[in-house]
Tab-separated table of C-alpha atoms and ligand atoms in Angstrom:
chain	number	residue	atom	x	y	z
A	936	MET	CA	81.994	114.162	61.761
A	937	PRO	CA	84.417	116.577	60.480
A	938	ALA	CA	88.010	116.191	61.089
A	939	ARG	CA	89.099	117.816	64.575
A	940	ARG	CA	92.693	119.104	66.153
A	941	ILE	CA	92.907	117.307	69.522
A	942	ALA	CA	95.666	118.673	71.635
A	943	ILE	CA	97.329	116.167	74.323
A	944	VAL	CA	98.915	117.958	77.091
A	945	GLY	CA	100.651	115.670	79.235
A	946	ALA	CA	101.049	113.205	76.375
A	947	GLY	CA	104.334	111.408	77.874
A	948	SER	CA	102.121	109.900	80.512
A	949	ALA	CA	102.166	106.394	81.104
A	950	TYR	CA	98.273	106.286	80.279
A	951	MET	CA	99.134	107.421	76.837
A	952	PRO	CA	99.089	104.089	74.955
A	953	GLY	CA	95.598	103.434	76.543
A	954	VAL	CA	94.493	106.886	74.946
A	955	ILE	CA	95.788	105.903	71.561
A	956	ARG	CA	93.905	102.477	71.929
A	957	GLY	CA	90.706	104.591	72.742
A	958	LEU	CA	91.233	106.688	69.472
A	959	LEU	CA	91.932	103.711	67.409
A	960	ALA	CA	88.602	102.122	68.822
A	961	ARG	CA	86.805	105.360	67.161
A	962	ALA	CA	89.230	105.998	64.232
A	963	GLY	CA	86.356	105.676	61.936
A	964	ASP	CA	84.460	108.630	63.305
A	965	LEU	CA	87.719	110.543	63.802
A	966	ALA	CA	88.970	110.009	60.383
A	967	GLY	CA	91.118	112.945	59.145
A	968	SER	CA	91.738	114.364	62.737
A	969	GLU	CA	95.144	115.417	63.960
A	970	LEU	CA	96.810	114.642	67.326
A	971	VAL	CA	98.851	117.236	68.776
A	972	LEU	CA	101.038	116.000	71.484
A	973	TYR	CA	102.848	118.104	74.190
A	974	ASP	CA	104.828	117.359	77.284
A	975	LEU	CA	107.391	118.872	79.253
A	976	ASP	CA	109.444	115.663	79.082
A	977	ALA	CA	110.841	115.714	75.290
A	978	GLY	CA	112.420	112.181	75.692
A	979	ARG	CA	108.920	110.786	76.605
A	980	LEU	CA	107.116	112.926	74.063
A	981	GLU	CA	109.262	111.638	71.320
A	982	LEU	CA	108.677	108.319	72.624
A	983	MET	CA	104.873	108.530	72.481
A	984	ARG	CA	104.915	110.228	69.065
A	985	GLY	CA	106.554	107.487	67.829
A	986	LEU	CA	104.518	104.778	69.592
A	987	ALA	CA	101.299	106.349	68.369
A	988	ALA	CA	102.604	106.775	64.861
A	989	ARG	CA	103.228	103.181	64.589
A	990	MET	CA	100.073	101.910	66.401
A	991	ILE	CA	98.062	104.296	63.945
A	992	ALA	CA	99.969	102.928	60.949
A	993	ALA	CA	99.488	99.355	62.019
A	994	ALA	CA	95.670	100.030	62.626
A	995	GLY	CA	95.604	101.480	59.079
A	996	ALA	CA	93.667	104.534	60.811
A	997	ASP	CA	93.125	107.935	59.043
A	998	LEU	CA	94.819	110.032	61.854
A	999	GLU	CA	97.604	112.257	61.855
A	1000	VAL	CA	100.080	112.683	64.976
A	1001	ARG	CA	102.557	115.231	65.693
A	1002	ALA	CA	104.599	116.350	68.649
A	1003	GLU	CA	104.864	119.868	69.569
A	1004	PRO	CA	107.441	121.116	72.303
A	1005	SER	CA	105.810	124.517	73.215
A	1006	LEU	CA	102.627	124.792	74.734
A	1007	ARG	CA	101.134	127.652	72.989
A	1008	PRO	CA	101.687	126.150	69.636
A	1009	ALA	CA	100.316	123.131	70.631
A	1010	LEU	CA	97.074	124.590	71.533
A	1011	GLU	CA	96.622	126.600	68.306
A	1012	GLU	CA	93.412	125.925	66.715
A	1013	ALA	CA	92.637	123.036	68.802
A	1014	ASP	CA	89.004	121.752	68.985
A	1015	PHE	CA	89.793	119.341	71.998
A	1016	VAL	CA	92.404	120.014	74.551
A	1017	PHE	CA	92.870	116.570	76.646
A	1018	THR	CA	94.751	117.313	79.714
A	1019	THR	CA	96.302	114.391	81.568
A	1020	PHE	CA	99.393	115.903	83.148
A	1021	ARG	CA	100.347	115.807	86.835
A	1022	PRO	CA	102.604	118.963	87.921
A	1023	GLY	CA	105.773	118.181	89.674
A	1024	GLY	CA	105.318	114.468	88.715
A	1025	MET	CA	105.220	111.277	91.004
A	1026	HIS	CA	107.914	113.037	93.401
A	1027	ALA	CA	105.185	115.774	94.318
A	1028	ARG	CA	102.475	113.143	94.642
A	1029	HIS	CA	104.701	111.281	97.180
A	1030	LEU	CA	105.101	114.444	99.034
A	1031	ASP	CA	101.207	115.066	98.747
A	1032	GLU	CA	100.747	111.418	100.356
A	1033	SER	CA	103.418	111.813	103.096
A	1034	ILE	CA	103.118	115.181	104.531
A	1035	PRO	CA	99.721	115.032	105.915
A	1036	LEU	CA	100.387	111.617	107.194
A	1037	ARG	CA	102.950	113.289	109.413
A	1038	HIS	CA	100.173	114.867	110.821
A	1039	GLY	CA	97.863	111.942	111.586
A	1040	VAL	CA	95.616	112.662	108.323
A	1041	VAL	CA	95.264	110.439	105.349
A	1042	GLY	CA	97.027	112.376	102.526
A	1043	GLN	CA	95.473	110.910	99.472
A	1044	GLU	CA	96.517	112.331	96.087
A	1045	THR	CA	93.006	113.303	95.148
A	1046	ALA	CA	90.191	112.936	97.778
A	1047	GLY	CA	92.266	114.083	100.666
A	1048	PRO	CA	94.363	117.174	101.592
A	1049	GLY	CA	97.110	115.748	99.364
A	1050	GLY	CA	94.606	116.265	96.566
A	1051	PHE	CA	94.403	119.980	97.934
A	1052	LEU	CA	98.155	120.368	97.359
A	1053	MET	CA	97.973	118.753	93.890
A	1054	ALA	CA	95.017	121.326	93.021
A	1055	CYS	CA	97.182	124.175	93.946
A	1056	ARG	CA	99.940	122.648	91.297
A	1057	SER	CA	97.485	121.599	88.664
A	1058	VAL	CA	94.727	124.762	88.858
A	1059	PRO	CA	97.542	127.297	87.634
A	1060	VAL	CA	98.574	125.314	84.631
A	1061	LEU	CA	94.977	124.733	83.817
A	1062	LEU	CA	94.113	128.248	84.323
A	1063	GLU	CA	97.222	129.118	81.641
A	1064	ILE	CA	95.867	126.602	79.098
A	1065	ALA	CA	92.388	128.131	79.604
A	1066	GLY	CA	93.682	131.685	79.097
A	1067	ILE	CA	95.389	130.833	75.879
A	1068	LEU	CA	92.412	129.065	74.472
A	1069	HIS	CA	90.050	131.925	75.597
A	1070	ARG	CA	92.219	134.274	73.108
A	1071	THR	CA	93.030	131.770	70.449
A	1072	ALA	CA	90.590	128.762	70.377
A	1073	PRO	CA	87.576	129.900	72.490
A	1074	HIS	CA	85.367	127.316	70.863
A	1075	ALA	CA	87.808	124.484	72.194
A	1076	TRP	CA	86.631	121.918	74.984
A	1077	ILE	CA	89.368	121.182	77.618
A	1078	VAL	CA	88.850	117.459	78.462
A	1079	ASN	CA	90.217	117.100	81.822
A	1080	TYR	CA	91.752	114.155	83.590
A	1081	THR	CA	94.210	116.230	85.766
A	1082	ASN	CA	93.364	115.640	89.244
A	1083	PRO	CA	91.643	116.445	91.442
A	1084	THR	CA	89.495	116.771	88.401
A	1085	GLY	CA	86.138	118.162	90.242
A	1086	ILE	CA	88.224	120.896	91.581
A	1087	VAL	CA	90.157	121.713	88.699
A	1088	THR	CA	86.778	121.805	86.559
A	1089	ASP	CA	85.382	124.345	89.135
A	1090	ALA	CA	88.465	126.540	88.815
A	1091	VAL	CA	88.438	126.704	85.129
A	1092	LEU	CA	84.792	127.483	84.975
A	1093	ARG	CA	84.859	130.224	87.473
A	1094	HIS	CA	88.095	131.880	86.855
A	1095	GLY	CA	89.553	130.494	83.233
A	1096	GLY	CA	86.734	131.400	80.819
A	1097	ALA	CA	87.041	128.269	79.090
A	1098	ARG	CA	84.882	125.089	78.050
A	1099	ILE	CA	85.723	122.141	80.244
A	1100	VAL	CA	84.232	119.013	80.896
A	1101	GLY	CA	85.882	116.735	83.909
A	1102	LEU	CA	86.635	113.268	83.434
A	1103	CYS	CA	87.269	110.306	85.876
A	1104	ASP	CA	86.976	106.458	85.200
A	1105	GLN	CA	86.343	105.534	88.653
A	1106	HIS	CA	82.533	104.684	87.757
A	1107	VAL	CA	83.315	102.066	85.196
A	1108	GLY	CA	85.789	100.272	87.580
A	1109	ASP	CA	83.295	100.594	90.566
A	1110	LEU	CA	80.273	99.405	88.427
A	1111	GLU	CA	82.449	96.198	87.464
A	1112	LEU	CA	83.190	95.598	90.968
A	1113	TRP	CA	79.692	95.924	92.088
A	1114	ALA	CA	78.329	94.126	89.273
A	1115	ARG	CA	80.670	91.176	90.124
A	1116	LEU	CA	79.713	91.385	93.917
A	1117	LEU	CA	76.114	91.403	93.466
A	1118	ARG	CA	76.508	88.746	90.520
A	1119	LEU	CA	74.748	91.145	88.066
A	1120	PRO	CA	75.647	91.114	84.408
A	1121	TYR	CA	77.889	94.082	84.355
A	1122	GLU	CA	77.381	94.835	80.571
A	1123	ARG	CA	73.666	95.064	81.028
A	1124	VAL	CA	73.824	97.228	84.231
A	1125	GLU	CA	73.307	101.062	84.321
A	1126	ALA	CA	74.086	102.845	87.619
A	1127	ASP	CA	73.200	106.516	88.644
A	1128	TRP	CA	76.291	107.529	90.224
A	1129	LEU	CA	75.755	111.087	91.488
A	1130	GLY	CA	77.788	113.414	93.794
A	1131	LEU	CA	81.306	114.816	93.488
A	1132	ASN	CA	84.271	113.380	91.880
A	1133	HIS	CA	85.558	110.369	94.041
A	1134	ALA	CA	82.648	110.992	96.271
A	1135	THR	CA	79.632	109.620	94.058
A	1136	TRP	CA	76.831	107.076	95.534
A	1137	ALA	CA	74.582	105.110	93.418
A	1138	GLU	CA	71.224	103.936	94.723
A	1139	ARG	CA	69.440	103.295	91.482
A	1140	LEU	CA	70.715	100.547	89.421
A	1141	ARG	CA	68.915	99.305	86.298
A	1142	VAL	CA	69.356	95.979	84.845
A	1143	ASP	CA	68.258	95.945	80.975
A	1144	GLY	CA	66.755	99.099	81.639
A	1145	THR	CA	64.660	97.849	84.533
A	1146	GLU	CA	65.172	99.665	88.050
A	1147	LEU	CA	66.482	96.990	90.682
A	1148	GLY	CA	64.370	99.573	93.171
A	1149	GLY	CA	63.909	97.518	96.697
A	1150	GLN	CA	66.068	94.711	95.415
A	1151	LEU	CA	69.276	96.394	95.582
A	1152	GLY	CA	68.643	97.036	99.342
A	1153	GLU	CA	67.717	93.025	99.569
A	1154	ARG	CA	70.778	92.258	97.696
A	1155	LEU	CA	73.047	94.205	99.745
A	1156	GLU	CA	71.658	92.756	103.147
A	1157	ARG	CA	72.569	89.344	101.838
A	1158	LEU	CA	75.810	90.377	100.546
A	1159	GLU	CA	78.984	88.795	101.835
A	1160	PRO	CA	82.405	89.691	100.682
A	1161	PRO	CA	83.778	87.055	98.632
A	1162	GLY	CA	86.427	84.733	100.430
A	1163	GLY	CA	89.843	86.126	99.733
A	1164	ALA	CA	88.481	90.008	99.281
A	1165	ASP	CA	91.115	92.276	99.889
A	1166	LEU	CA	90.617	94.753	103.155
A	1167	ALA	CA	89.599	97.568	100.927
A	1168	THR	CA	86.720	95.518	99.060
A	1169	ARG	CA	85.566	94.354	102.690
A	1170	GLN	CA	85.191	97.702	103.979
A	1171	LEU	CA	83.411	98.698	100.747
A	1172	VAL	CA	80.953	95.861	101.500
A	1173	GLU	CA	80.274	96.769	105.051
A	1174	LEU	CA	79.657	100.345	104.023
A	1175	ALA	CA	77.259	99.668	101.181
A	1176	LYS	CA	75.105	97.457	103.489
A	1177	ALA	CA	75.270	100.186	106.333
A	1178	LEU	CA	74.265	103.109	104.042
A	1179	GLY	CA	72.065	100.649	101.762
A	1180	LEU	CA	73.642	102.152	98.618
A	1181	LEU	CA	76.690	101.615	96.436
A	1182	PRO	CA	79.767	104.037	97.629
A	1183	ASN	CA	82.448	105.038	95.363
A	1184	SER	CA	85.658	103.062	96.237
A	1185	TYR	CA	87.219	106.347	97.782
A	1186	ALA	CA	84.436	106.355	100.455
A	1187	ARG	CA	86.737	104.169	102.395
A	1188	TYR	CA	88.949	106.992	103.108
A	1189	TYR	CA	86.121	108.908	104.672
A	1190	TYR	CA	84.263	106.254	106.699
A	1191	PHE	CA	87.508	104.291	107.603
A	1192	HIS	CA	89.931	107.448	107.924
A	1193	ASP	CA	91.602	106.039	110.929
A	1194	ASP	CA	92.056	102.211	109.713
A	1195	VAL	CA	93.569	103.624	106.536
A	1196	LEU	CA	95.867	106.096	108.551
A	1197	ALA	CA	97.356	103.295	110.276
A	1198	GLU	CA	97.497	100.871	107.363
A	1199	LEU	CA	99.443	103.761	105.559
A	1200	ARG	CA	101.692	104.352	108.397
A	1201	ALA	CA	102.740	100.698	108.575
A	1202	ARG	CA	103.681	100.719	104.783
A	1203	PRO	CA	107.476	101.358	104.135
A	1204	THR	CA	106.427	103.254	100.995
A	1205	THR	CA	103.767	105.681	99.573
A	1206	ARG	CA	101.507	104.656	96.735
A	1207	ALA	CA	103.460	107.146	94.526
A	1208	GLN	CA	106.779	105.345	95.403
A	1209	ASP	CA	105.235	102.018	94.399
A	1210	VAL	CA	104.148	103.727	90.965
A	1211	MET	CA	107.463	105.034	90.642
A	1212	ALA	CA	109.192	102.035	91.190
A	1213	ARG	CA	107.344	100.531	88.122
A	1214	LEU	CA	107.609	103.065	85.641
A	1215	PRO	CA	111.188	102.672	84.390
A	1216	ALA	CA	110.185	98.749	83.377
A	1217	LEU	CA	106.885	100.154	81.814
A	1218	TYR	CA	108.564	102.614	79.351
A	1219	ASP	CA	111.033	100.033	78.675
A	1220	ASP	CA	108.196	98.139	77.247
A	1221	TYR	CA	106.830	101.168	75.685
A	1222	GLN	CA	110.275	101.836	73.878
A	1223	ALA	CA	110.428	98.209	72.850
A	1224	ALA	CA	106.678	98.403	71.489
A	1225	ALA	CA	107.569	101.566	69.410
A	1226	ARG	CA	110.264	99.581	67.464
A	1227	GLN	CA	107.630	96.777	66.654
A	1228	ALA	CA	105.554	97.124	63.261
A	1229	SER	CA	102.327	96.195	65.327
A	1230	PRO	CA	102.890	97.573	68.753
A	1231	GLU	CA	101.007	95.969	71.845
A	1232	PRO	CA	102.226	98.128	74.620
A	1233	SER	CA	101.652	97.042	78.152
A	1234	ARG	CA	98.175	97.699	79.556
A	1235	GLU	CA	99.356	97.877	83.050
A	1236	ARG	CA	98.363	101.620	83.331
A	1237	GLY	CA	95.516	103.225	81.656
A	1238	GLY	CA	93.810	99.623	81.045
A	1239	GLY	CA	90.270	99.437	82.167
A	1240	GLY	CA	88.792	101.782	79.810
A	1241	HIS	CA	90.673	104.827	81.133
A	1242	GLY	CA	91.762	106.278	77.632
A	1243	GLU	CA	88.583	104.788	75.900
A	1244	PHE	CA	86.297	106.857	78.293
A	1245	ALA	CA	88.168	109.884	77.285
A	1246	ILE	CA	87.847	109.443	73.761
A	1247	GLU	CA	84.136	108.552	73.964
A	1248	VAL	CA	83.404	111.919	75.647
A	1249	ILE	CA	85.249	113.640	72.526
A	1250	CYS	CA	83.575	111.756	70.195
A	1251	ALA	CA	80.149	112.453	72.053
A	1252	ILE	CA	80.872	116.163	71.815
A	1253	ALA	CA	82.426	116.033	68.320
A	1254	GLY	CA	79.516	113.979	66.991
A	1255	ASP	CA	76.761	115.771	68.937
A	1256	GLU	CA	75.735	112.212	70.138
A	1257	ARG	CA	73.753	113.316	73.066
A	1258	ARG	CA	75.141	110.172	74.946
A	1259	ARG	CA	74.677	109.356	78.563
A	1260	LEU	CA	78.189	109.745	80.089
A	1261	ILE	CA	78.834	110.285	83.755
A	1262	VAL	CA	81.281	113.655	84.123
A	1263	ASN	CA	81.993	116.573	85.937
A	1264	THR	CA	80.020	119.680	85.061
A	1265	ARG	CA	77.811	122.396	86.660
A	1266	ASN	CA	74.927	121.116	88.504
A	1267	ARG	CA	72.094	122.959	86.835
A	1268	GLY	CA	69.461	121.242	88.948
A	1269	ALA	CA	70.891	117.741	88.430
A	1270	ILE	CA	71.295	117.364	92.280
A	1271	ASP	CA	68.612	118.892	94.427
A	1272	GLY	CA	69.882	121.057	96.854
A	1273	PHE	CA	73.335	121.823	95.260
A	1274	GLU	CA	73.725	125.287	93.899
A	1275	ALA	CA	73.293	125.570	89.855
A	1276	GLU	CA	77.070	126.418	89.769
A	1277	ALA	CA	78.349	123.779	91.881
A	1278	VAL	CA	80.514	121.267	90.060
A	1279	VAL	CA	79.085	117.931	90.525
A	1280	GLU	CA	79.639	114.298	88.719
A	1281	VAL	CA	76.406	113.229	87.627
A	1282	PRO	CA	75.152	111.032	84.377
A	1283	SER	CA	74.599	113.821	81.598
A	1284	LEU	CA	73.894	113.880	78.173
A	1285	VAL	CA	76.944	114.880	76.212
A	1286	GLY	CA	76.501	116.570	72.852
A	1287	ALA	CA	77.734	119.418	70.722
A	1288	GLU	CA	77.045	121.831	73.774
A	1289	GLY	CA	79.120	119.715	76.241
A	1290	PRO	CA	77.253	117.887	79.120
A	1291	VAL	CA	73.806	118.648	79.825
A	1292	PRO	CA	73.491	117.212	83.382
A	1293	LEU	CA	70.188	114.723	83.777
A	1294	PRO	CA	67.991	115.573	86.617
A	1295	MET	CA	68.875	112.934	89.391
A	1296	GLY	CA	66.962	114.432	92.742
A	1297	PRO	CA	68.405	114.622	96.047
A	1298	LEU	CA	71.272	112.722	97.312
A	1299	PRO	CA	69.925	109.901	100.023
A	1300	ARG	CA	70.184	111.600	103.269
A	1301	GLN	CA	72.555	109.083	104.948
A	1302	VAL	CA	75.210	110.725	102.464
A	1303	ARG	CA	73.869	114.283	101.779
A	1304	GLY	CA	75.739	115.941	104.814
A	1305	LEU	CA	79.269	114.498	104.167
A	1306	THR	CA	78.885	115.141	100.347
A	1307	MET	CA	77.841	118.765	101.007
A	1308	ALA	CA	80.858	119.006	103.116
A	1309	VAL	CA	83.005	117.828	100.567
A	1310	HIS	CA	81.528	120.208	98.107
A	1311	GLU	CA	82.375	123.287	100.398
A	1312	TYR	CA	85.751	121.928	100.849
A	1313	GLU	CA	86.026	121.766	96.913
A	1314	TRP	CA	84.701	125.127	96.343
A	1315	LEU	CA	87.347	126.666	98.911
A	1316	ALA	CA	90.097	124.548	97.488
A	1317	ALA	CA	89.226	125.832	94.056
A	1318	GLU	CA	89.224	129.328	95.226
A	1319	ALA	CA	92.228	129.100	97.016
A	1320	ALA	CA	94.178	127.395	94.447
A	1321	ALA	CA	93.205	129.825	91.588
A	1322	SER	CA	94.019	133.067	93.899
A	1323	GLY	CA	96.641	131.867	96.006
A	1324	ASP	CA	95.022	133.403	98.846
A	1325	ARG	CA	96.457	131.570	101.967
A	1326	ARG	CA	93.424	132.453	104.299
A	1327	ARG	CA	90.962	130.570	101.620
A	1328	ALA	CA	93.698	127.720	101.721
A	1329	LEU	CA	93.598	127.448	105.290
A	1330	GLN	CA	89.828	127.535	105.285
A	1331	ALA	CA	89.693	124.620	102.836
A	1332	LEU	CA	91.861	122.358	104.809
A	1333	LEU	CA	89.704	123.261	107.965
A	1334	ALA	CA	86.646	122.444	105.860
A	1335	HIS	CA	88.023	119.227	104.919
A	1336	PRO	CA	86.460	116.158	106.588
A	1337	PHE	CA	89.512	114.156	106.882
A	1338	VAL	CA	91.340	117.251	108.672
A	1339	LYS	CA	89.150	118.791	111.353
A	1340	ARG	CA	92.116	120.041	113.446
A	1341	LYS	CA	93.258	123.440	113.181
A	1342	ALA	CA	96.959	122.568	114.104
A	1343	ALA	CA	96.946	119.926	111.682
A	1344	ALA	CA	95.507	121.969	108.655
A	1345	GLU	CA	97.924	124.836	109.584
A	1346	ALA	CA	100.921	122.313	109.389
A	1347	ILE	CA	99.865	120.634	106.330
A	1348	LEU	CA	99.375	124.021	104.582
A	1349	GLU	CA	102.704	125.414	105.931
A	1350	GLU	CA	104.839	122.315	104.925
A	1351	GLY	CA	102.556	121.606	101.730
A	1352	LEU	CA	103.306	124.882	100.233
A	1353	ALA	CA	106.847	125.107	101.041
A	1354	ALA	CA	107.693	121.474	99.666
A	1355	HIS	CA	105.939	122.487	96.208
A	1356	ARG	CA	106.815	126.234	96.238
A	1357	ALA	CA	108.416	125.665	92.749
A	1358	HIS	CA	104.878	124.699	91.465
A	1359	LEU	CA	103.043	127.730	93.026
A	1360	PRO	CA	103.509	130.858	91.356
A	1361	GLN	CA	100.124	132.053	92.832
A	1362	PHE	CA	101.390	131.425	96.337
A	1363	PHE	CA	104.819	132.555	95.717
A	1364	PRO	CA	104.958	135.545	93.176
A	1365	ALA	CA	108.430	136.267	91.815
A	1366	GLY	CA	110.235	138.964	93.463
B	91	LIG	C1	91.655	106.096	90.053
B	91	LIG	C2	91.218	107.307	89.984
B	91	LIG	C3	92.122	108.279	89.297
B	91	LIG	C4	93.449	108.344	89.788
B	91	LIG	C5	94.198	106.829	89.983
B	91	LIG	C6	95.452	106.655	90.762
B	91	LIG	O1	91.892	105.405	88.404
B	91	LIG	O2	89.947	107.472	89.582
B	91	LIG	O3	91.655	109.509	89.445
B	91	LIG	O4	94.529	109.048	89.502
B	91	LIG	O5	93.062	105.812	90.314
B	91	LIG	O6	95.822	105.340	90.404
B	91	LIG	P1	97.351	104.938	90.903
B	91	LIG	O7	97.564	103.684	90.034
B	91	LIG	O8	98.189	105.987	90.290
B	91	LIG	O9	97.475	104.635	92.192
B	92	LIG	MN1	89.614	109.632	89.193
């Protein structure tokens, strides 16, 4: 395949070494390609440029890498723009997770109202990127990991005029989990995960291409969580047995909302704070790795196929591979009952024209209503995040299955917008 220019926005992220590993795994296919790294944090940008250069040299790969401190030049003549940034950083995530908690609602940085606040910060930046590409590189594909990926993808498709595919590697980890629990050979299992990002369901599984069919239900009936399994796994097993299908790991936030609420309230720290506490040591590790001739940076973040999956998607488009990959894209008939324009997460054949979703039929009845409710919330959230319309924003929170109460929706919106004001130009125009 021809050499490509791949811009990476948010290249200072702790996930970056995993992305470089993914690139190196496909270095043959990407030979001659150029990586242009961009990040707001100049120190981390330079660190990752140096580390990437060392890893590329150690692998003897034919890839160029450079850092670009300004956004517009970083996107110039890009074929792919890989977006993996978190506006406001982990501190903003801490607010997303803790503000709703004060009002009796699980915040959750992607699936919950915390994810709504994150969408309000992510969407304007993605729209800025889309705007630049629209004028300077209209053929470029945005390959997006910035969360909440479904809402971001929808906002760019509806308001950005750019090509985008939304990614999440959750289905990789979830299939590993269920294969282990059900004692199936992970490498040989394929699952039809369908629904919305962080709200997918799998009723159809194939082992070596043969449908499990009714066997899945039988296996689920007999399933007991392994001894020593953590609470989240036990909840997921209970849920799978009740629903008769495999739920995404995030399903526990919907069906065990109040248990999760109590659990989070009892904790002294948010997940953002836990992650933040680990980051200095992790960046020290990356610094040390960048000084080695053959760097082996930590896999603590971005292991488990995170970077590899994104590079598989890029290669599938670049090489017109038409490979089956699970991505966020417009429905176009994939899930019966959802509009053609709805952004869904479904198995798709990914090639030069981007993802072509595969027909999946309807969602099982037992999860159809919830998934549709989440979809309507997401549609409203994308609209609010793109426009800065406060009424739409309130409607989005009112539609969210975690929130339900008007007073809570209003309080989360008020406090959330105020706390993130510096990142919300659409809600607080200058002047
Ligand atoms: C999973 C989700 C991602 C999310 C991440 C958060 O991988 O699919 O969308 O960003 O978890 O993980 P963290 O370690 O930051 O809590
Ligand atoms: Mn995800």
